[in-house]
């Protein structure tokens, strides 16, 4: 049985972030949100009916934004919290409107063959930075890797630290 997150309509506030629109539904809802100061974020909203222990939040914050990892492929963590009325944990990362690598795989994004190699190289460099510091990742899905430049020469990985958070729920 899958738990649902309640009330993620436009205008809903989660931890000071105002929901603008839904950008993904699976495996967990993901929304574009904005703070009052105009900063935008991608909020991943994970079903969690009970508030996590504060020590768990501290550990998750470290997993979601390891201090040793300074690489542009990993969007900055903007916040983490629990919303009891939504029955959810929210994870806010810097917003990026780039398309996902899934579009290259399914043919909806025309990336020339020579640039596909650049995209894979960018992904490899990001993973090398993560692994070089002792970090790990879960399954990599094309939909969770963004092409951070139109020519495919940079990427963003969206799910850093989620295996640690999911294991603790």
mmCIF file with all atom_site columns, N, CA and C in Angstrom, residues 13-66:
data_model
loop_
_atom_site.group_PDB
_atom_site.id
_atom_site.type_symbol
_atom_site.label_atom_id
_atom_site.label_alt_id
_atom_site.label_comp_id
_atom_site.label_asym_id
_atom_site.label_entity_id
_atom_site.label_seq_id
_atom_site.pdbx_PDB_ins_code
_atom_site.Cartn_x
_atom_site.Cartn_y
_atom_site.Cartn_z
_atom_site.occupancy
_atom_site.B_iso_or_equiv
_atom_site.pdbx_formal_charge
_atom_site.auth_seq_id
_atom_site.auth_comp_id
_atom_site.auth_asym_id
_atom_site.auth_atom_id
_atom_site.pdbx_PDB_model_num
ATOM 1   N N  . UNK A 1 13 ? 1.711  25.871 1.435   1.00 0.00 ? 13 UNK A N  1
ATOM 2   C CA . UNK A 1 13 ? 2.996  26.243 2.015   1.00 0.00 ? 13 UNK A CA 1
ATOM 3   C C  . UNK A 1 13 ? 3.563  25.053 2.783   1.00 0.00 ? 13 UNK A C  1
ATOM 4   N N  . UNK A 1 14 ? 4.806  24.719 2.466   1.00 0.00 ? 14 UNK A N  1
ATOM 5   C CA . UNK A 1 14 ? 5.548  23.671 3.172   1.00 0.00 ? 14 UNK A CA 1
ATOM 6   C C  . UNK A 1 14 ? 6.864  24.283 3.645   1.00 0.00 ? 14 UNK A C  1
ATOM 7   N N  . UNK A 1 15 ? 7.010  24.471 4.939   1.00 0.00 ? 15 UNK A N  1
ATOM 8   C CA . UNK A 1 15 ? 8.260  24.990 5.485   1.00 0.00 ? 15 UNK A CA 1
ATOM 9   C C  . UNK A 1 15 ? 8.686  26.337 4.917   1.00 0.00 ? 15 UNK A C  1
ATOM 10  N N  . UNK A 1 16 ? 7.734  27.193 4.616   1.00 0.00 ? 16 UNK A N  1
ATOM 11  C CA . UNK A 1 16 ? 8.055  28.501 4.059   1.00 0.00 ? 16 UNK A CA 1
ATOM 12  C C  . UNK A 1 16 ? 8.131  28.523 2.538   1.00 0.00 ? 16 UNK A C  1
ATOM 13  N N  . UNK A 1 17 ? 7.989  27.380 1.905   1.00 0.00 ? 17 UNK A N  1
ATOM 14  C CA . UNK A 1 17 ? 8.002  27.269 0.442   1.00 0.00 ? 17 UNK A CA 1
ATOM 15  C C  . UNK A 1 17 ? 6.560  27.224 -0.063  1.00 0.00 ? 17 UNK A C  1
ATOM 16  N N  . UNK A 1 18 ? 6.229  28.044 -1.047  1.00 0.00 ? 18 UNK A N  1
ATOM 17  C CA . UNK A 1 18 ? 4.891  28.087 -1.619  1.00 0.00 ? 18 UNK A CA 1
ATOM 18  C C  . UNK A 1 18 ? 4.886  27.260 -2.901  1.00 0.00 ? 18 UNK A C  1
ATOM 19  N N  . UNK A 1 19 ? 4.040  26.248 -2.938  1.00 0.00 ? 19 UNK A N  1
ATOM 20  C CA . UNK A 1 19 ? 3.952  25.364 -4.104  1.00 0.00 ? 19 UNK A CA 1
ATOM 21  C C  . UNK A 1 19 ? 3.452  26.161 -5.306  1.00 0.00 ? 19 UNK A C  1
ATOM 22  N N  . UNK A 1 20 ? 4.175  26.042 -6.425  1.00 0.00 ? 20 UNK A N  1
ATOM 23  C CA . UNK A 1 20 ? 3.802  26.693 -7.682  1.00 0.00 ? 20 UNK A CA 1
ATOM 24  C C  . UNK A 1 20 ? 3.126  25.708 -8.628  1.00 0.00 ? 20 UNK A C  1
ATOM 25  N N  . UNK A 1 21 ? 3.772  24.532 -8.803  1.00 0.00 ? 21 UNK A N  1
ATOM 26  C CA . UNK A 1 21 ? 3.208  23.521 -9.700  1.00 0.00 ? 21 UNK A CA 1
ATOM 27  C C  . UNK A 1 21 ? 3.892  22.185 -9.446  1.00 0.00 ? 21 UNK A C  1
ATOM 28  N N  . UNK A 1 22 ? 3.212  21.115 -9.839  1.00 0.00 ? 22 UNK A N  1
ATOM 29  C CA . UNK A 1 22 ? 3.770  19.776 -9.745  1.00 0.00 ? 22 UNK A CA 1
ATOM 30  C C  . UNK A 1 22 ? 4.671  19.543 -10.953 1.00 0.00 ? 22 UNK A C  1
ATOM 31  N N  . UNK A 1 23 ? 5.860  18.979 -10.713 1.00 0.00 ? 23 UNK A N  1
ATOM 32  C CA . UNK A 1 23 ? 6.771  18.678 -11.827 1.00 0.00 ? 23 UNK A CA 1
ATOM 33  C C  . UNK A 1 23 ? 6.960  17.182 -12.033 1.00 0.00 ? 23 UNK A C  1
ATOM 34  N N  . UNK A 1 24 ? 6.648  16.380 -11.026 1.00 0.00 ? 24 UNK A N  1
ATOM 35  C CA . UNK A 1 24 ? 6.745  14.922 -11.147 1.00 0.00 ? 24 UNK A CA 1
ATOM 36  C C  . UNK A 1 24 ? 5.836  14.285 -10.110 1.00 0.00 ? 24 UNK A C  1
ATOM 37  N N  . UNK A 1 25 ? 5.398  13.077 -10.403 1.00 0.00 ? 25 UNK A N  1
ATOM 38  C CA . UNK A 1 25 ? 4.491  12.367 -9.486  1.00 0.00 ? 25 UNK A CA 1
ATOM 39  C C  . UNK A 1 25 ? 5.109  11.111 -8.895  1.00 0.00 ? 25 UNK A C  1
ATOM 40  N N  . UNK A 1 26 ? 6.119  10.529 -9.554  1.00 0.00 ? 26 UNK A N  1
ATOM 41  C CA . UNK A 1 26 ? 6.648  9.243  -9.119  1.00 0.00 ? 26 UNK A CA 1
ATOM 42  C C  . UNK A 1 26 ? 8.148  9.275  -8.979  1.00 0.00 ? 26 UNK A C  1
ATOM 43  N N  . UNK A 1 27 ? 8.737  8.609  -8.048  1.00 0.00 ? 27 UNK A N  1
ATOM 44  C CA . UNK A 1 27 ? 8.077  7.734  -7.083  1.00 0.00 ? 27 UNK A CA 1
ATOM 45  C C  . UNK A 1 27 ? 7.377  8.526  -5.979  1.00 0.00 ? 27 UNK A C  1
ATOM 46  N N  . UNK A 1 28 ? 7.828  9.776  -5.752  1.00 0.00 ? 28 UNK A N  1
ATOM 47  C CA . UNK A 1 28 ? 7.181  10.652 -4.786  1.00 0.00 ? 28 UNK A CA 1
ATOM 48  C C  . UNK A 1 28 ? 6.852  11.970 -5.473  1.00 0.00 ? 28 UNK A C  1
ATOM 49  N N  . UNK A 1 29 ? 5.856  12.682 -4.976  1.00 0.00 ? 29 UNK A N  1
ATOM 50  C CA . UNK A 1 29 ? 5.532  13.972 -5.591  1.00 0.00 ? 29 UNK A CA 1
ATOM 51  C C  . UNK A 1 29 ? 6.717  14.939 -5.520  1.00 0.00 ? 29 UNK A C  1
ATOM 52  N N  . UNK A 1 30 ? 6.852  15.708 -6.572  1.00 0.00 ? 30 UNK A N  1
ATOM 53  C CA . UNK A 1 30 ? 7.896  16.714 -6.644  1.00 0.00 ? 30 UNK A CA 1
ATOM 54  C C  . UNK A 1 30 ? 7.253  17.988 -7.185  1.00 0.00 ? 30 UNK A C  1
ATOM 55  N N  . UNK A 1 31 ? 7.534  19.118 -6.542  1.00 0.00 ? 31 UNK A N  1
ATOM 56  C CA . UNK A 1 31 ? 6.908  20.370 -6.939  1.00 0.00 ? 31 UNK A CA 1
ATOM 57  C C  . UNK A 1 31 ? 7.951  21.470 -7.096  1.00 0.00 ? 31 UNK A C  1
ATOM 58  N N  . UNK A 1 32 ? 7.620  22.430 -7.942  1.00 0.00 ? 32 UNK A N  1
ATOM 59  C CA . UNK A 1 32 ? 8.391  23.665 -7.985  1.00 0.00 ? 32 UNK A CA 1
ATOM 60  C C  . UNK A 1 32 ? 7.773  24.571 -6.941  1.00 0.00 ? 32 UNK A C  1
ATOM 61  N N  . UNK A 1 33 ? 8.615  25.193 -6.115  1.00 0.00 ? 33 UNK A N  1
ATOM 62  C CA . UNK A 1 33 ? 8.113  26.053 -5.050  1.00 0.00 ? 33 UNK A CA 1
ATOM 63  C C  . UNK A 1 33 ? 8.980  27.305 -4.969  1.00 0.00 ? 33 UNK A C  1
ATOM 64  N N  . UNK A 1 34 ? 8.455  28.304 -4.283  1.00 0.00 ? 34 UNK A N  1
ATOM 65  C CA . UNK A 1 34 ? 9.161  29.580 -4.165  1.00 0.00 ? 34 UNK A CA 1
ATOM 66  C C  . UNK A 1 34 ? 8.973  30.128 -2.760  1.00 0.00 ? 34 UNK A C  1
ATOM 67  N N  . UNK A 1 35 ? 10.053 30.736 -2.227  1.00 0.00 ? 35 UNK A N  1
ATOM 68  C CA . UNK A 1 35 ? 9.958  31.428 -0.944  1.00 0.00 ? 35 UNK A CA 1
ATOM 69  C C  . UNK A 1 35 ? 9.533  32.865 -1.178  1.00 0.00 ? 35 UNK A C  1
ATOM 70  N N  . UNK A 1 36 ? 9.174  33.558 -0.113  1.00 0.00 ? 36 UNK A N  1
ATOM 71  C CA . UNK A 1 36 ? 8.749  34.957 -0.208  1.00 0.00 ? 36 UNK A CA 1
ATOM 72  C C  . UNK A 1 36 ? 9.848  35.850 -0.792  1.00 0.00 ? 36 UNK A C  1
ATOM 73  N N  . UNK A 1 37 ? 11.124 35.457 -0.614  1.00 0.00 ? 37 UNK A N  1
ATOM 74  C CA . UNK A 1 37 ? 12.234 36.268 -1.143  1.00 0.00 ? 37 UNK A CA 1
ATOM 75  C C  . UNK A 1 37 ? 12.538 35.982 -2.612  1.00 0.00 ? 37 UNK A C  1
ATOM 76  N N  . UNK A 1 38 ? 11.720 35.126 -3.246  1.00 0.00 ? 38 UNK A N  1
ATOM 77  C CA . UNK A 1 38 ? 11.885 34.850 -4.665  1.00 0.00 ? 38 UNK A CA 1
ATOM 78  C C  . UNK A 1 38 ? 12.774 33.670 -5.005  1.00 0.00 ? 38 UNK A C  1
ATOM 79  N N  . UNK A 1 39 ? 13.420 33.061 -4.013  1.00 0.00 ? 39 UNK A N  1
ATOM 80  C CA . UNK A 1 39 ? 14.261 31.892 -4.267  1.00 0.00 ? 39 UNK A CA 1
ATOM 81  C C  . UNK A 1 39 ? 13.370 30.715 -4.653  1.00 0.00 ? 39 UNK A C  1
ATOM 82  N N  . UNK A 1 40 ? 13.736 30.021 -5.742  1.00 0.00 ? 40 UNK A N  1
ATOM 83  C CA . UNK A 1 40 ? 12.957 28.877 -6.217  1.00 0.00 ? 40 UNK A CA 1
ATOM 84  C C  . UNK A 1 40 ? 13.636 27.575 -5.809  1.00 0.00 ? 40 UNK A C  1
ATOM 85  N N  . UNK A 1 41 ? 12.824 26.542 -5.642  1.00 0.00 ? 41 UNK A N  1
ATOM 86  C CA . UNK A 1 41 ? 13.357 25.238 -5.254  1.00 0.00 ? 41 UNK A CA 1
ATOM 87  C C  . UNK A 1 41 ? 12.517 24.123 -5.855  1.00 0.00 ? 41 UNK A C  1
ATOM 88  N N  . UNK A 1 42 ? 13.142 22.967 -5.930  1.00 0.00 ? 42 UNK A N  1
ATOM 89  C CA . UNK A 1 42 ? 12.483 21.716 -6.300  1.00 0.00 ? 42 UNK A CA 1
ATOM 90  C C  . UNK A 1 42 ? 12.265 20.986 -4.981  1.00 0.00 ? 42 UNK A C  1
ATOM 91  N N  . UNK A 1 43 ? 10.996 20.796 -4.600  1.00 0.00 ? 43 UNK A N  1
ATOM 92  C CA . UNK A 1 43 ? 10.689 20.095 -3.359  1.00 0.00 ? 43 UNK A CA 1
ATOM 93  C C  . UNK A 1 43 ? 10.268 18.670 -3.657  1.00 0.00 ? 43 UNK A C  1
ATOM 94  N N  . UNK A 1 44 ? 10.991 17.740 -3.105  1.00 0.00 ? 44 UNK A N  1
ATOM 95  C CA . UNK A 1 44 ? 10.599 16.341 -3.149  1.00 0.00 ? 44 UNK A CA 1
ATOM 96  C C  . UNK A 1 44 ? 9.804  16.115 -1.874  1.00 0.00 ? 44 UNK A C  1
ATOM 97  N N  . UNK A 1 45 ? 8.609  15.548 -2.003  1.00 0.00 ? 45 UNK A N  1
ATOM 98  C CA . UNK A 1 45 ? 7.696  15.410 -0.874  1.00 0.00 ? 45 UNK A CA 1
ATOM 99  C C  . UNK A 1 45 ? 7.474  13.925 -0.614  1.00 0.00 ? 45 UNK A C  1
ATOM 100 N N  . UNK A 1 46 ? 8.040  13.454 0.503   1.00 0.00 ? 46 UNK A N  1
ATOM 101 C CA . UNK A 1 46 ? 8.073  12.032 0.831   1.00 0.00 ? 46 UNK A CA 1
ATOM 102 C C  . UNK A 1 46 ? 7.035  11.721 1.914   1.00 0.00 ? 46 UNK A C  1
ATOM 103 N N  . UNK A 1 47 ? 6.126  10.766 1.669   1.00 0.00 ? 47 UNK A N  1
ATOM 104 C CA . UNK A 1 47 ? 5.149  10.417 2.695   1.00 0.00 ? 47 UNK A CA 1
ATOM 105 C C  . UNK A 1 47 ? 5.826  10.024 4.010   1.00 0.00 ? 47 UNK A C  1
ATOM 106 N N  . UNK A 1 48 ? 5.435  10.686 5.086   1.00 0.00 ? 48 UNK A N  1
ATOM 107 C CA . UNK A 1 48 ? 5.974  10.412 6.422   1.00 0.00 ? 48 UNK A CA 1
ATOM 108 C C  . UNK A 1 48 ? 4.943  10.923 7.427   1.00 0.00 ? 48 UNK A C  1
ATOM 109 N N  . UNK A 1 49 ? 3.966  10.089 7.777   1.00 0.00 ? 49 UNK A N  1
ATOM 110 C CA . UNK A 1 49 ? 2.893  10.546 8.664   1.00 0.00 ? 49 UNK A CA 1
ATOM 111 C C  . UNK A 1 49 ? 3.383  11.070 10.014  1.00 0.00 ? 49 UNK A C  1
ATOM 112 N N  . UNK A 1 50 ? 4.414  10.451 10.559  1.00 0.00 ? 50 UNK A N  1
ATOM 113 C CA . UNK A 1 50 ? 4.935  10.884 11.858  1.00 0.00 ? 50 UNK A CA 1
ATOM 114 C C  . UNK A 1 50 ? 6.197  11.726 11.655  1.00 0.00 ? 50 UNK A C  1
ATOM 115 N N  . UNK A 1 51 ? 6.352  12.728 12.493  1.00 0.00 ? 51 UNK A N  1
ATOM 116 C CA . UNK A 1 51 ? 7.550  13.563 12.429  1.00 0.00 ? 51 UNK A CA 1
ATOM 117 C C  . UNK A 1 51 ? 8.776  12.739 12.782  1.00 0.00 ? 51 UNK A C  1
ATOM 118 N N  . UNK A 1 52 ? 9.846  12.845 11.987  1.00 0.00 ? 52 UNK A N  1
ATOM 119 C CA . UNK A 1 52 ? 11.055 12.105 12.296  1.00 0.00 ? 52 UNK A CA 1
ATOM 120 C C  . UNK A 1 52 ? 11.754 12.668 13.530  1.00 0.00 ? 52 UNK A C  1
ATOM 121 N N  . UNK A 1 53 ? 12.527 11.832 14.166  1.00 0.00 ? 53 UNK A N  1
ATOM 122 C CA . UNK A 1 53 ? 13.346 12.231 15.294  1.00 0.00 ? 53 UNK A CA 1
ATOM 123 C C  . UNK A 1 53 ? 14.311 13.327 14.830  1.00 0.00 ? 53 UNK A C  1
ATOM 124 N N  . UNK A 1 54 ? 14.559 14.364 15.632  1.00 0.00 ? 54 UNK A N  1
ATOM 125 C CA . UNK A 1 54 ? 15.490 15.431 15.239  1.00 0.00 ? 54 UNK A CA 1
ATOM 126 C C  . UNK A 1 54 ? 16.881 14.913 14.877  1.00 0.00 ? 54 UNK A C  1
ATOM 127 N N  . UNK A 1 55 ? 17.323 13.833 15.543  1.00 0.00 ? 55 UNK A N  1
ATOM 128 C CA . UNK A 1 55 ? 18.644 13.265 15.192  1.00 0.00 ? 55 UNK A CA 1
ATOM 129 C C  . UNK A 1 55 ? 18.623 12.676 13.793  1.00 0.00 ? 55 UNK A C  1
ATOM 130 N N  . UNK A 1 56 ? 17.480 12.106 13.397  1.00 0.00 ? 56 UNK A N  1
ATOM 131 C CA . UNK A 1 56 ? 17.358 11.567 12.040  1.00 0.00 ? 56 UNK A CA 1
ATOM 132 C C  . UNK A 1 56 ? 17.427 12.704 11.027  1.00 0.00 ? 56 UNK A C  1
ATOM 133 N N  . UNK A 1 57 ? 16.758 13.822 11.310  1.00 0.00 ? 57 UNK A N  1
ATOM 134 C CA . UNK A 1 57 ? 16.816 14.971 10.397  1.00 0.00 ? 57 UNK A CA 1
ATOM 135 C C  . UNK A 1 57 ? 18.251 15.464 10.228  1.00 0.00 ? 57 UNK A C  1
ATOM 136 N N  . UNK A 1 58 ? 18.997 15.498 11.313  1.00 0.00 ? 58 UNK A N  1
ATOM 137 C CA . UNK A 1 58 ? 20.399 15.929 11.239  1.00 0.00 ? 58 UNK A CA 1
ATOM 138 C C  . UNK A 1 58 ? 21.216 14.972 10.373  1.00 0.00 ? 58 UNK A C  1
ATOM 139 N N  . UNK A 1 59 ? 21.021 13.674 10.568  1.00 0.00 ? 59 UNK A N  1
ATOM 140 C CA . UNK A 1 59 ? 21.746 12.678 9.769   1.00 0.00 ? 59 UNK A CA 1
ATOM 141 C C  . UNK A 1 59 ? 21.338 12.767 8.300   1.00 0.00 ? 59 UNK A C  1
ATOM 142 N N  . UNK A 1 60 ? 20.059 12.957 8.041   1.00 0.00 ? 60 UNK A N  1
ATOM 143 C CA . UNK A 1 60 ? 19.585 13.056 6.662   1.00 0.00 ? 60 UNK A CA 1
ATOM 144 C C  . UNK A 1 60 ? 20.135 14.307 5.991   1.00 0.00 ? 60 UNK A C  1
ATOM 145 N N  . UNK A 1 61 ? 20.189 15.415 6.738   1.00 0.00 ? 61 UNK A N  1
ATOM 146 C CA . UNK A 1 61 ? 20.735 16.654 6.177   1.00 0.00 ? 61 UNK A CA 1
ATOM 147 C C  . UNK A 1 61 ? 22.178 16.433 5.726   1.00 0.00 ? 61 UNK A C  1
ATOM 148 N N  . UNK A 1 62 ? 22.953 15.714 6.534   1.00 0.00 ? 62 UNK A N  1
ATOM 149 C CA . UNK A 1 62 ? 24.344 15.423 6.171   1.00 0.00 ? 62 UNK A CA 1
ATOM 150 C C  . UNK A 1 62 ? 24.414 14.516 4.941   1.00 0.00 ? 62 UNK A C  1
ATOM 151 N N  . UNK A 1 63 ? 23.496 13.557 4.826   1.00 0.00 ? 63 UNK A N  1
ATOM 152 C CA . UNK A 1 63 ? 23.485 12.655 3.668   1.00 0.00 ? 63 UNK A CA 1
ATOM 153 C C  . UNK A 1 63 ? 23.043 13.382 2.400   1.00 0.00 ? 63 UNK A C  1
ATOM 154 N N  . UNK A 1 64 ? 22.125 14.325 2.545   1.00 0.00 ? 64 UNK A N  1
ATOM 155 C CA . UNK A 1 64 ? 21.596 15.055 1.399   1.00 0.00 ? 64 UNK A CA 1
ATOM 156 C C  . UNK A 1 64 ? 22.546 16.142 0.898   1.00 0.00 ? 64 UNK A C  1
ATOM 157 N N  . UNK A 1 65 ? 23.442 16.582 1.765   1.00 0.00 ? 65 UNK A N  1
ATOM 158 C CA . UNK A 1 65 ? 24.380 17.643 1.401   1.00 0.00 ? 65 UNK A CA 1
ATOM 159 C C  . UNK A 1 65 ? 25.705 17.431 2.119   1.00 0.00 ? 65 UNK A C  1
ATOM 160 N N  . UNK A 1 66 ? 26.471 16.399 1.695   1.00 0.00 ? 66 UNK A N  1
ATOM 161 C CA . UNK A 1 66 ? 27.732 16.132 2.375   1.00 0.00 ? 66 UNK A CA 1
ATOM 162 C C  . UNK A 1 66 ? 28.681 17.330 2.265   1.00 0.00 ? 66 UNK A C  1
#
